[in-house]
Each structure stands twice: as C-alpha cells, then as structure tokens.
mmCIF file of C-alpha atoms in Angstrom:
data_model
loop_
_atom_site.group_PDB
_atom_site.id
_atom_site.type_symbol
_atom_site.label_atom_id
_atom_site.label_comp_id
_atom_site.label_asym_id
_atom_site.label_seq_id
_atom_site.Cartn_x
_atom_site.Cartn_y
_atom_site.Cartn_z
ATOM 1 C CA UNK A 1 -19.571 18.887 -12.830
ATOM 2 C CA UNK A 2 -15.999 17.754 -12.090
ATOM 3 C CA UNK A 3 -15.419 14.262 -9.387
ATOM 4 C CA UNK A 4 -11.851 14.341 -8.149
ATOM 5 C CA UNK A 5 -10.013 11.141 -6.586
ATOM 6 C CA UNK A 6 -7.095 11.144 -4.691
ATOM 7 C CA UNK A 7 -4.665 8.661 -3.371
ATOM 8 C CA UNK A 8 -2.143 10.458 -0.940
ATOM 9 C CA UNK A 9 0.496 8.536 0.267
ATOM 10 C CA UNK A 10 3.761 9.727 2.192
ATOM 11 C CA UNK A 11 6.300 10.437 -0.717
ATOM 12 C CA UNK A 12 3.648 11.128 -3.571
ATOM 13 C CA UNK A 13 -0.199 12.752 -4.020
ATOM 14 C CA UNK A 14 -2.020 11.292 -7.034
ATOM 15 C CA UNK A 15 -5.150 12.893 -8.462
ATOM 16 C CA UNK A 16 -7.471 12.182 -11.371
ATOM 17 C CA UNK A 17 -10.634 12.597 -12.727
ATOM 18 C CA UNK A 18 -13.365 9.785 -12.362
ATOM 19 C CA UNK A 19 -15.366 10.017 -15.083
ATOM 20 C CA UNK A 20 -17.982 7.171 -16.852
ATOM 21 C CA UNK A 21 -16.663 4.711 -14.007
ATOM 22 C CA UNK A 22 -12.696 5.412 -14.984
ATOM 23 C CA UNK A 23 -10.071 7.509 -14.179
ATOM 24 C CA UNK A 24 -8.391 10.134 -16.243
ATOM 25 C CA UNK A 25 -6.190 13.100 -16.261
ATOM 26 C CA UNK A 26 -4.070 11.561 -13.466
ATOM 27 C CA UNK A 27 -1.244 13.823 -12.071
ATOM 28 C CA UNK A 28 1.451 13.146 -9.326
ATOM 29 C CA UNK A 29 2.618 15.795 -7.144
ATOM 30 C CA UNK A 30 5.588 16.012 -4.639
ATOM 31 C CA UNK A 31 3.805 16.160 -1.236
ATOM 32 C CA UNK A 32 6.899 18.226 -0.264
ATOM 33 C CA UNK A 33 5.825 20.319 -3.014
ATOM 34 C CA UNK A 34 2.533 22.007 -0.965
ATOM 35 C CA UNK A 35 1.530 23.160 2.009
ATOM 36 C CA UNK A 36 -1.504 21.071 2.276
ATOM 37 C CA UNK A 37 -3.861 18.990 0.177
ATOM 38 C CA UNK A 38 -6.090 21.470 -0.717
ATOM 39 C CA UNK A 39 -3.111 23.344 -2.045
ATOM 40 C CA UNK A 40 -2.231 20.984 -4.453
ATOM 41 C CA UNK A 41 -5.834 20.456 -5.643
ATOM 42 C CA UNK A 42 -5.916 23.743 -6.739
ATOM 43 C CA UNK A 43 -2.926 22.936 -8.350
ATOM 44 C CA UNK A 44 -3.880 19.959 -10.320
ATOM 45 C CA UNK A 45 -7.279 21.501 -11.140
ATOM 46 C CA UNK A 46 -5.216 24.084 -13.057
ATOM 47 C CA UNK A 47 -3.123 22.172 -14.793
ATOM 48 C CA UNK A 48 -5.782 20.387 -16.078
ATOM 49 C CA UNK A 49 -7.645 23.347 -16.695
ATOM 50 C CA UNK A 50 -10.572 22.500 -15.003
ATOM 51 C CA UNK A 51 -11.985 25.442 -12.123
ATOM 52 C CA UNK A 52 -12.555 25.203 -8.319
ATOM 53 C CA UNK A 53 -16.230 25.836 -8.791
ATOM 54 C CA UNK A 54 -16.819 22.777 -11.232
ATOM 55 C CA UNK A 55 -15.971 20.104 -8.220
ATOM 56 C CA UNK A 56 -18.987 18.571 -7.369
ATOM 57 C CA UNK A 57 -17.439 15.148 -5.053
ATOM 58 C CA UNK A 58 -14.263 14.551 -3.998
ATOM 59 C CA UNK A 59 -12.622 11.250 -2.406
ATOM 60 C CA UNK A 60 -9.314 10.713 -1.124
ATOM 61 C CA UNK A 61 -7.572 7.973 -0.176
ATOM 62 C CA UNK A 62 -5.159 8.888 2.820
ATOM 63 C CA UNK A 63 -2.118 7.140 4.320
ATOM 64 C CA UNK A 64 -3.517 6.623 8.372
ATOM 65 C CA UNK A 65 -6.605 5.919 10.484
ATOM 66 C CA UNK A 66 -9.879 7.586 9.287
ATOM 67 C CA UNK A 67 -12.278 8.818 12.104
ATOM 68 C CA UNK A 68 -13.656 12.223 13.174
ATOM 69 C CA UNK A 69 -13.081 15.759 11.186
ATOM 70 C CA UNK A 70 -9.311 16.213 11.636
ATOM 71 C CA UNK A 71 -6.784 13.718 9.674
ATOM 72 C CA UNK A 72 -3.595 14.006 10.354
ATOM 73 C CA UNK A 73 -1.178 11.767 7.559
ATOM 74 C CA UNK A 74 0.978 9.354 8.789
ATOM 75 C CA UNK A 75 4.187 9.916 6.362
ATOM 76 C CA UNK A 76 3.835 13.146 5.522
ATOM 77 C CA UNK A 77 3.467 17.311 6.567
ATOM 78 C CA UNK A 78 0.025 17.597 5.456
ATOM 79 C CA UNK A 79 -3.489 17.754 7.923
ATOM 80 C CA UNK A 80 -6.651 18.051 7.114
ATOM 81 C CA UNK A 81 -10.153 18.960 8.361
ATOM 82 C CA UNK A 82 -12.875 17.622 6.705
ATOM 83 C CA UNK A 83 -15.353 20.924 7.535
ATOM 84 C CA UNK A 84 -12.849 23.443 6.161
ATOM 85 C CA UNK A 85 -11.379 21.382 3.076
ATOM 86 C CA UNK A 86 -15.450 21.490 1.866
ATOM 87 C CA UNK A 87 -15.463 25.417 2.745
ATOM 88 C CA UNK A 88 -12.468 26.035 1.555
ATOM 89 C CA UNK A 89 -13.452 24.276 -2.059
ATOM 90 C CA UNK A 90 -17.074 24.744 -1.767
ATOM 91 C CA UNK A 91 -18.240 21.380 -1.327
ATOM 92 C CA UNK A 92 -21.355 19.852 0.585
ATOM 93 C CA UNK A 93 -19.228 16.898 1.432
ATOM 94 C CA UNK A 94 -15.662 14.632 1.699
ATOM 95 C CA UNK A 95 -15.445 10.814 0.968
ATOM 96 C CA UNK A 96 -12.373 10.172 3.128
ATOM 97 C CA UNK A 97 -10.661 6.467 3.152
ATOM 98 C CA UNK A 98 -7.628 5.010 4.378
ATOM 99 C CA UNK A 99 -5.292 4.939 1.028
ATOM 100 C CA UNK A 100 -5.171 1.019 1.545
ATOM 101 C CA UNK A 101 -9.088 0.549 1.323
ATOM 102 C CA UNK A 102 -8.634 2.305 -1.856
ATOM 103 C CA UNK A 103 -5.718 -0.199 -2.440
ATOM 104 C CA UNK A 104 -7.768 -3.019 -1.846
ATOM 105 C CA UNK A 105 -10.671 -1.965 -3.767
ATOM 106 C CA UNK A 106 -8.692 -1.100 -6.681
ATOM 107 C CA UNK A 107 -7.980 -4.985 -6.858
ATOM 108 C CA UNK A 108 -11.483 -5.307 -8.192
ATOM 109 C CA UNK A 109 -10.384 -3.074 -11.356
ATOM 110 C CA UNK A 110 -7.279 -5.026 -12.424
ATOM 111 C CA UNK A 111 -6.903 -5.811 -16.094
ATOM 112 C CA UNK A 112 -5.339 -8.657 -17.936
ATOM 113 C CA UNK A 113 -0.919 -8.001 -17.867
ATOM 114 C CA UNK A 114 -1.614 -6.329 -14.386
ATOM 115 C CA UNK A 115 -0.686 -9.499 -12.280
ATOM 116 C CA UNK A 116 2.388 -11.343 -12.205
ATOM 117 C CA UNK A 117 1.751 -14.679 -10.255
ATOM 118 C CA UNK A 118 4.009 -15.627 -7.182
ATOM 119 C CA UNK A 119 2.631 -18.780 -5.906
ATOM 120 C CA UNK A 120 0.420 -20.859 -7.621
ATOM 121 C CA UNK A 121 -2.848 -21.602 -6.457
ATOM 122 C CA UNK A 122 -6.722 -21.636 -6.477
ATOM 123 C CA UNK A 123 -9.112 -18.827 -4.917
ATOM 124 C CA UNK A 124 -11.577 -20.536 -2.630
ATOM 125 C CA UNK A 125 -14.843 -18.932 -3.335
ATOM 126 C CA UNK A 126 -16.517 -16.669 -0.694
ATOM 127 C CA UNK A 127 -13.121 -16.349 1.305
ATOM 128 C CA UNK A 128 -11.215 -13.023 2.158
ATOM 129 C CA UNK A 129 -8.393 -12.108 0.072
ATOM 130 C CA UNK A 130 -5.305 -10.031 1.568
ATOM 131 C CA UNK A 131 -3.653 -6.789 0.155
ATOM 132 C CA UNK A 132 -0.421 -6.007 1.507
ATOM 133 C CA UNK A 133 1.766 -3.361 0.052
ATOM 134 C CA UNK A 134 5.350 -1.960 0.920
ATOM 135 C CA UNK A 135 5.964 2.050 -0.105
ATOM 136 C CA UNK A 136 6.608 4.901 1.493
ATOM 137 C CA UNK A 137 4.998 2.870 4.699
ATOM 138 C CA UNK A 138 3.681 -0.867 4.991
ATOM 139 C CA UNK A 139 -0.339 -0.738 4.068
ATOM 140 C CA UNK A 140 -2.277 -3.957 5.010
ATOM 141 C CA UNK A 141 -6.031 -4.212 4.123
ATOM 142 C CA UNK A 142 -8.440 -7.088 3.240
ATOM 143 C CA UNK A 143 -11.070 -7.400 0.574
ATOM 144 C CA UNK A 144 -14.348 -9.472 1.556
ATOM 145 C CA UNK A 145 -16.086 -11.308 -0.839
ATOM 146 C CA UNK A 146 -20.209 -9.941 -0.808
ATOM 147 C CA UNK A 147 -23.002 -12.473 -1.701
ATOM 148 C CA UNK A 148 -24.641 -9.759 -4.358
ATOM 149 C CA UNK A 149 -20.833 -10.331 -6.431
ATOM 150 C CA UNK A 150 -19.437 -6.970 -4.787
ATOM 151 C CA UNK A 151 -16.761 -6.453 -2.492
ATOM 152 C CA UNK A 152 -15.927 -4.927 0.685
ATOM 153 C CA UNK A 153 -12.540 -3.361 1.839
ATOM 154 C CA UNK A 154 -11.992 -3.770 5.371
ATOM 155 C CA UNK A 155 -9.255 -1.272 6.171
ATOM 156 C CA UNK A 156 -6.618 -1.373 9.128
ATOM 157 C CA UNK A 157 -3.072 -0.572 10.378
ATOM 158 C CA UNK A 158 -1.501 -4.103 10.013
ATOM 159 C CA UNK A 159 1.745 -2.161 8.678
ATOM 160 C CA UNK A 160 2.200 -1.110 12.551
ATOM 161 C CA UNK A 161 2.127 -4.727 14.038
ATOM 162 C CA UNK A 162 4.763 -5.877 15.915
ATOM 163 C CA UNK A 163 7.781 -7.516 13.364
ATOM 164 C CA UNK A 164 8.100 -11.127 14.025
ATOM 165 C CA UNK A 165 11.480 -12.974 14.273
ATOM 166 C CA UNK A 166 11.917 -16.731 12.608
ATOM 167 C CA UNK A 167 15.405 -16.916 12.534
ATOM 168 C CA UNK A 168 18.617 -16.313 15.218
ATOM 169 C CA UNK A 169 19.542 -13.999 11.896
ATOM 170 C CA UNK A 170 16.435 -12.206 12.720
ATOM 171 C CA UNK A 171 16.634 -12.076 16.242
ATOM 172 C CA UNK A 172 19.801 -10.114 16.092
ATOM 173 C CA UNK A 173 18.335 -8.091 13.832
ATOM 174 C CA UNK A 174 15.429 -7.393 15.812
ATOM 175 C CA UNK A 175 18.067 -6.592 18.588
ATOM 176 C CA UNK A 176 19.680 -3.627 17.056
ATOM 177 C CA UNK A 177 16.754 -2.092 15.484
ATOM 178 C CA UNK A 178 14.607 -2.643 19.173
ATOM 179 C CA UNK A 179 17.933 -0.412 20.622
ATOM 180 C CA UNK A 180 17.268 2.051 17.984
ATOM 181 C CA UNK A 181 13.597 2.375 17.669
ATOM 182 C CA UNK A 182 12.617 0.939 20.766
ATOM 183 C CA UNK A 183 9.295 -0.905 19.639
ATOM 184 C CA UNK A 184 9.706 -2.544 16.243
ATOM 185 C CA UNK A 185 7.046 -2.613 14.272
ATOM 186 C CA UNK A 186 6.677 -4.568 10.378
ATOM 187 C CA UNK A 187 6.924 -0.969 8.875
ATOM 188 C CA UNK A 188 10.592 -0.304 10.015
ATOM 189 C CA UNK A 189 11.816 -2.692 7.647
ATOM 190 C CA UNK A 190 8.994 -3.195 5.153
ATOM 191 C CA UNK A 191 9.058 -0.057 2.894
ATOM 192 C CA UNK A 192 11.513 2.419 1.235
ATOM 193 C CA UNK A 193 13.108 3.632 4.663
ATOM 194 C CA UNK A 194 12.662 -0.007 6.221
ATOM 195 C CA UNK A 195 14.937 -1.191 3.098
ATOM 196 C CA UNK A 196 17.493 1.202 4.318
ATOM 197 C CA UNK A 197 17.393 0.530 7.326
ATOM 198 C CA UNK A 198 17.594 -3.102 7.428
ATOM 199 C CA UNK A 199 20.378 -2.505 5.193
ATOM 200 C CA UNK A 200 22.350 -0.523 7.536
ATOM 201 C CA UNK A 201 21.493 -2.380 10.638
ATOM 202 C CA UNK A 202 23.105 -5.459 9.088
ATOM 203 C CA UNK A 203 25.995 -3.590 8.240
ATOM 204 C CA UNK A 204 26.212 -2.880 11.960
ATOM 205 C CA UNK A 205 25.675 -6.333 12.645
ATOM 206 C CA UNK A 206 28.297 -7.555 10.329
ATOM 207 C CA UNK A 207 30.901 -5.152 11.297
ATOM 208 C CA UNK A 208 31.030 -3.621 7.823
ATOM 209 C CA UNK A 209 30.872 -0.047 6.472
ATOM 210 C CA UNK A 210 27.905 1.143 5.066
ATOM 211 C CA UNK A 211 28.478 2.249 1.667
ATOM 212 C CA UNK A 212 24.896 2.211 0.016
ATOM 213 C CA UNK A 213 23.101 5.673 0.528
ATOM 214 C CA UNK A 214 19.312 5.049 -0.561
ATOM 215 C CA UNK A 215 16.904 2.019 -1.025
ATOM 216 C CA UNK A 216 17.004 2.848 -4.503
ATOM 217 C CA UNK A 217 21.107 2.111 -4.130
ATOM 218 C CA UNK A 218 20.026 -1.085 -2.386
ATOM 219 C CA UNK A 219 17.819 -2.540 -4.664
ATOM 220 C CA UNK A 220 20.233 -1.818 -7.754
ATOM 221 C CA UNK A 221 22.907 -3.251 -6.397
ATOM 222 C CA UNK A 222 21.236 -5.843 -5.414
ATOM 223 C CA UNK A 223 20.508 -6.075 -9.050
ATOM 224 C CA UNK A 224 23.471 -6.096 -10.157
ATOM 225 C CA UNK A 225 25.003 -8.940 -8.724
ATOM 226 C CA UNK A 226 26.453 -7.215 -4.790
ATOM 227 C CA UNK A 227 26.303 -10.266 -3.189
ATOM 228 C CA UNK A 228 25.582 -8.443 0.363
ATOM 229 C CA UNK A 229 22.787 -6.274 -0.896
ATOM 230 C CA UNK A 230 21.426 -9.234 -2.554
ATOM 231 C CA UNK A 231 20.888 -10.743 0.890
ATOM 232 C CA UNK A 232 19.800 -7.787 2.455
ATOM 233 C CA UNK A 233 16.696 -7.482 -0.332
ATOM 234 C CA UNK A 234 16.434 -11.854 0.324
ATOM 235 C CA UNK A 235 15.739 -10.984 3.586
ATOM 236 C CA UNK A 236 13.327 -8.178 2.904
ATOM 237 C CA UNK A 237 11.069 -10.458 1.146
ATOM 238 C CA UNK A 238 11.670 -12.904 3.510
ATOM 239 C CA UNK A 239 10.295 -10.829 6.402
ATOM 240 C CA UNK A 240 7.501 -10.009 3.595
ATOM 241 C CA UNK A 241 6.320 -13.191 3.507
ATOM 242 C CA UNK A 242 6.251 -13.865 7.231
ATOM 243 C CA UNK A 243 3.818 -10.986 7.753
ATOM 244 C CA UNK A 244 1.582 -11.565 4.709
ATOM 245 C CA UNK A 245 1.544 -14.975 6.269
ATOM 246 C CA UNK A 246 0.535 -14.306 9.725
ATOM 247 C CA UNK A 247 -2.196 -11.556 7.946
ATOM 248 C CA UNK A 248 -3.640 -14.499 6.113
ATOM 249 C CA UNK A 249 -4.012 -16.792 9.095
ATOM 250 C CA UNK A 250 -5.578 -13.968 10.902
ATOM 251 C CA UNK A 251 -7.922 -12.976 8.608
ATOM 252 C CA UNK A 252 -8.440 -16.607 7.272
ATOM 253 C CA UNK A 253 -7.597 -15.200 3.537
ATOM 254 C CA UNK A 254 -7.367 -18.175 1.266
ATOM 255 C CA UNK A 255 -8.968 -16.488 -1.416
ATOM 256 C CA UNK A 256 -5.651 -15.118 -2.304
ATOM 257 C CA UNK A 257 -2.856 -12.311 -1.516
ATOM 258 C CA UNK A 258 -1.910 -9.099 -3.488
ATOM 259 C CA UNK A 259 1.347 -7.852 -3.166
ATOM 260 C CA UNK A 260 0.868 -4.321 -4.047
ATOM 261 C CA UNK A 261 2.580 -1.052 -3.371
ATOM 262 C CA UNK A 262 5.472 0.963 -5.369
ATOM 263 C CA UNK A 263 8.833 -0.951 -4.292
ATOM 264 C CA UNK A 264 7.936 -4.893 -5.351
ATOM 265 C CA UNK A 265 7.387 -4.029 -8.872
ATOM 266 C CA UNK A 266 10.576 -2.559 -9.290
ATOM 267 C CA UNK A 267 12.690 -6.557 -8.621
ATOM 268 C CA UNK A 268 9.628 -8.432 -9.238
ATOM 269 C CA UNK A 269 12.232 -11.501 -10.734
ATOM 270 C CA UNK A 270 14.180 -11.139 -7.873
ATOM 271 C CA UNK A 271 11.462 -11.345 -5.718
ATOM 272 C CA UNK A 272 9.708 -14.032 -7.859
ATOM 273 C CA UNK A 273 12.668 -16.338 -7.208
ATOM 274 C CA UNK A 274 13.501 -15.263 -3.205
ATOM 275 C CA UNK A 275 12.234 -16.968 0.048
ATOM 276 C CA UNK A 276 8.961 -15.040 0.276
ATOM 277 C CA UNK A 277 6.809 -17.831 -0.607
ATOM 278 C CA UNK A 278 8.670 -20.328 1.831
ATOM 279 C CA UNK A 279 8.451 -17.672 4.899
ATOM 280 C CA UNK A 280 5.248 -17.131 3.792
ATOM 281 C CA UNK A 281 3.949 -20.754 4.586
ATOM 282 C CA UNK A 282 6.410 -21.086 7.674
ATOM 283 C CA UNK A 283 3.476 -21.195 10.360
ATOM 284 C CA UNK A 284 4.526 -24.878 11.914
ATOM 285 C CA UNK A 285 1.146 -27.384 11.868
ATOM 286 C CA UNK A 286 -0.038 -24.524 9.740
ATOM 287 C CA UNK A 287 1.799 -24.562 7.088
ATOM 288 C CA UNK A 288 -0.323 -26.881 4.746
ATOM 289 C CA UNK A 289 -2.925 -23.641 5.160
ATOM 290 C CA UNK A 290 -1.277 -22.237 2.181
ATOM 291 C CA UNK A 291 -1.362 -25.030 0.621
ATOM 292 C CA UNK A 292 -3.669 -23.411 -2.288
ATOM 293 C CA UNK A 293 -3.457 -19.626 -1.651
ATOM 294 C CA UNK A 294 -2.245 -18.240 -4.520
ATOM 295 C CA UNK A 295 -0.220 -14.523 -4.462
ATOM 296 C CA UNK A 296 0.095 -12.330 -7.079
ATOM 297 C CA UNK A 297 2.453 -9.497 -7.555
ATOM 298 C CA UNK A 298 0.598 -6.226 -8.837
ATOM 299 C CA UNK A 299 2.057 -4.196 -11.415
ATOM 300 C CA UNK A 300 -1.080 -1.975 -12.192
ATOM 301 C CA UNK A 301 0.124 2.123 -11.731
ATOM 302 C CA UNK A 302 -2.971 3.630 -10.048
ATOM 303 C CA UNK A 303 -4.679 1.118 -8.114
ATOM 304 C CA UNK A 304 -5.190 3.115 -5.211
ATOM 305 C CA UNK A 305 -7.048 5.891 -7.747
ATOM 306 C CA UNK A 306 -8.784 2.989 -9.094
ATOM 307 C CA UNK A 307 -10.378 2.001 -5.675
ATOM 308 C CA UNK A 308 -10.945 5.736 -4.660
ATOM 309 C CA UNK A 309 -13.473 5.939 -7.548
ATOM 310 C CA UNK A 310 -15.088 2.973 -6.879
ATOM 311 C CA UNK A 311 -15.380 3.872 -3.315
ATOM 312 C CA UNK A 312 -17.022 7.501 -4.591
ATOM 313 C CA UNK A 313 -18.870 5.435 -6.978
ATOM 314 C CA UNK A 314 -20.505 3.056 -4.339
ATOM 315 C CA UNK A 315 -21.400 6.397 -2.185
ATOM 316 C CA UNK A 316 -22.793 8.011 -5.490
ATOM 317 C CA UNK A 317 -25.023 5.327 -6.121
ATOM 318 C CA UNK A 318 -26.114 4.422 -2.277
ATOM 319 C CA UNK A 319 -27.316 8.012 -2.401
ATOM 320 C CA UNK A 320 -29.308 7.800 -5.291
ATOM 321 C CA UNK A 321 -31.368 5.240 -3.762
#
C-alpha cells in the first residue's frame, strides 16, 4: 500500500512517497498546471507508475488556515473538500496541515550541509524555536520542544501580521504601499511578489523608472553589483529581520530561528552579510534578548515533504496504539 505526502504551496505542488520513515519519488508540478489537487495526484501517481487504488494515507501540507471540510488555498486556484478528495481517491481518511507545520516539522529531519549559520549562538534547552520562511507567501510557524525528546509544530498566519516600520525610510514606504493595498501586512513585501513590489514602490518613492520586471530580475541584479537593487534586497532582509524578531519575542523563541522558504537560499551571502541580524535584535531594552539566539539559513529542498511525513507518521503510530 502506497502513503502519499504533499506540500502545496502557491507557485508549486510537491509530492512524494513516504516510505521506511523517508521520502522518495518526489515530483513538482505547476499548480497552474491542474484543475485541482486531486488532479494532479492522479498525475504524479502515473508518472510514477504507481495506481489510484494502492493509496492507503495521504497528508498534505497546504498554504492557509486548516479547520472544517472545505480548504480553500491562499495563493493559488485550487479548493478542496476533505469528504470528496477521500471519495474521489477512495480513501477512509485526509491528514490535512498548514504547509508551515510541515515546514516546521521538517526542521526535525535536517541533515549535516543543510544549515548555513546567520548569527551565532546557543539553543537554550526546552525553549521554542521559530520557522519563518519567505516564498510564494510569508509562512511563520513555531516548533515546541516536548519533554519525551519530540516536537510539536504550532502552526499560524504570522505572514498576515501587520508590517512594522523602524525607519522614516520605512515609513514612507509603508505610505505608498498602505495607498495601494490599503492594510499592509508582512506578506506584501516578504516573498516573491513582496520583492517586487517593494522594488517598485521605491522606485515610486525615488522618482525613478522601474526597469526590473520580476523578483528573479531583482535579486540578480542585485547580484550583480546594481547598486539600487542591492538596497532594495538590503532592505528586504532588513524588514526580515524585524518580523522574525518581533515572532521571537512573542513566542519567547530563544531556542533558535530557521529561515526557511524558496527565495533566501538563492543570495544566502548576500543575505549572510545584510542588516537582518541587526533589525533582528532592534527591540529597544530588548535587544540583549537575542543576545544568544542563534539563526540559521536552511538550504534543505523538501523540508516541507519532510515534515508532512512525519506528521502522517505521528498519526500512523498514535493510531496503532
């Protein structure tokens, strides 16, 4: 019998196999590409060559807030209903998560050359650590520490809280996107579109043409040495670090941060050497808090997949008991 993960996100639906505690077989489709999830199951069950019929427990890991029967996906075309996807693939049953629980639990499966270490520090034992990832959207989660050596993912939509303003830089800022978007959340900025965005709002602020068509156009030229898109992407990891800040005095994480997601990875010098780790301790009196927290950068491909089987895996064996 055949266990299927998933970790569906706005841009991009991953799928694999877990099998013996691992994944395998892993596949990413367009979301574009299908009509709906189950859709693209059936699709990556054939191209592995595995039938319908074998699927025996399925968990996916969904961009949005998990409640009731009917999901509908935050970034993305796709809904879902837990009653028919199980009719409609013949299963008893749906583990469904928010993808940034799987996120955080897939921290608990990183291997050695998978971290890249931002600010130095030391994990204070039995504390929360935080998991905050730019991508298609801003995902926010928090992994508690259990006394049996497990962990917990708590999961939540700290992507959507409000973006906070430390500078009269970012106060203008904050001006022109609030007359665009009205409220301004961390998200507008914080991911691929967010990178855009900010990008062309401070071309608006600055009086200067826009002439940079895609984050991905940011970023490289950023890269590259364009002194203005470099301090567009300074200031997108400056903004980072004030949010992954105020998360970890909220949630009291001084067992350290993950900086996860798809768009970090790709300037993780950049972003090594940038202002994230001073905005990150900019609290005021608080600002020896951070003191010891140490943040990594995480450069592992299918964490979220990762953390879906474990999730399937801790249902699998609370059942058994």
């Amino acid at each position: 019998m055949t266990a299927l993960v998933g970790d569906i996100g706005g841009t991009n639906a991953r799928f694999a196999l877990w099998n013996g505690q691992h994944v395998e077989a892993v596949r990413v489709l367009p979301t574009a590409d299908f009509p709906s999830v189950e859709a693209a199951i059936r699709a990556y069950l054939q191209d592995i060559g595995q039938p319908v019929e074998a699927l025996q427990s399925v968990c996916l890991a969904c961009a949005g807030p998990v409640s009731g029967d009917e999901f509908v996906f935050t970034n993305n075309h796709w809904r879902l209903s837990r009653q028919a996807f199980c009719r409609e693939l013949g299963l008893r049953d749906l583990l469904l998560i928010n993808d940034f629980t799987a996120m955080a639990l897939g921290m608990t499966r990183l291997r050695d050359g998978e971290l890249i270490e931002i600010c130095p520090g030391q994990s204070e034992i039995g504390r929360p650590r935080l998991v905050v990832g730019p991508g298609t959207g801003l995902g926010v989660a928090t992994l508690l520490p259990l006394t049996d050596g497990g962990w917990r993912a708590l999961p939540g939509e700290g992507g959507h809280v409000c973006l906070p303003v430390g500078s009269a830089r970012e106060a203008a800022l904050w001006g022109c996107l609030h007359a665009e978007l009205g409220h301004v959340n961390a998200e507008a900025v914080l991911s691929g579109s967010g990178l855009l965005a900010l990008y062309r709002t401070s071309c608006v602020l600055d009086g200067k043409q826009p002439r940079l068509a895609s984050p991905m156009e940011v970023t490289a030229a950023a890269l590259a040495g364009d002194a203005y898109a470099e301090a567009v992407l300074e200031q997108f990891c400056v903004w980072l670090g004030r949010i992954a800040g105020d998360n970890v005095l909220t949630t009291g994480a001084q067992g350290g941060v993950y900086i996860a997601g798809g768009i970090v990875p790709r300037f993780a010098e950049f972003f090594a050497r940038s202002g994230f780790s001073r905005s990150l301790r900019d609290k005021g009196r608080m600002s020896r808090y951070f003191d010891n927290v140490p943040v990594w950068l995480v450069t592992a491909e299918y964490s979220g997949l990762e953390g879906a089987g474990v999730a399937l895996q801790q249902q699998l064996e609370s059942m058994s008991y």
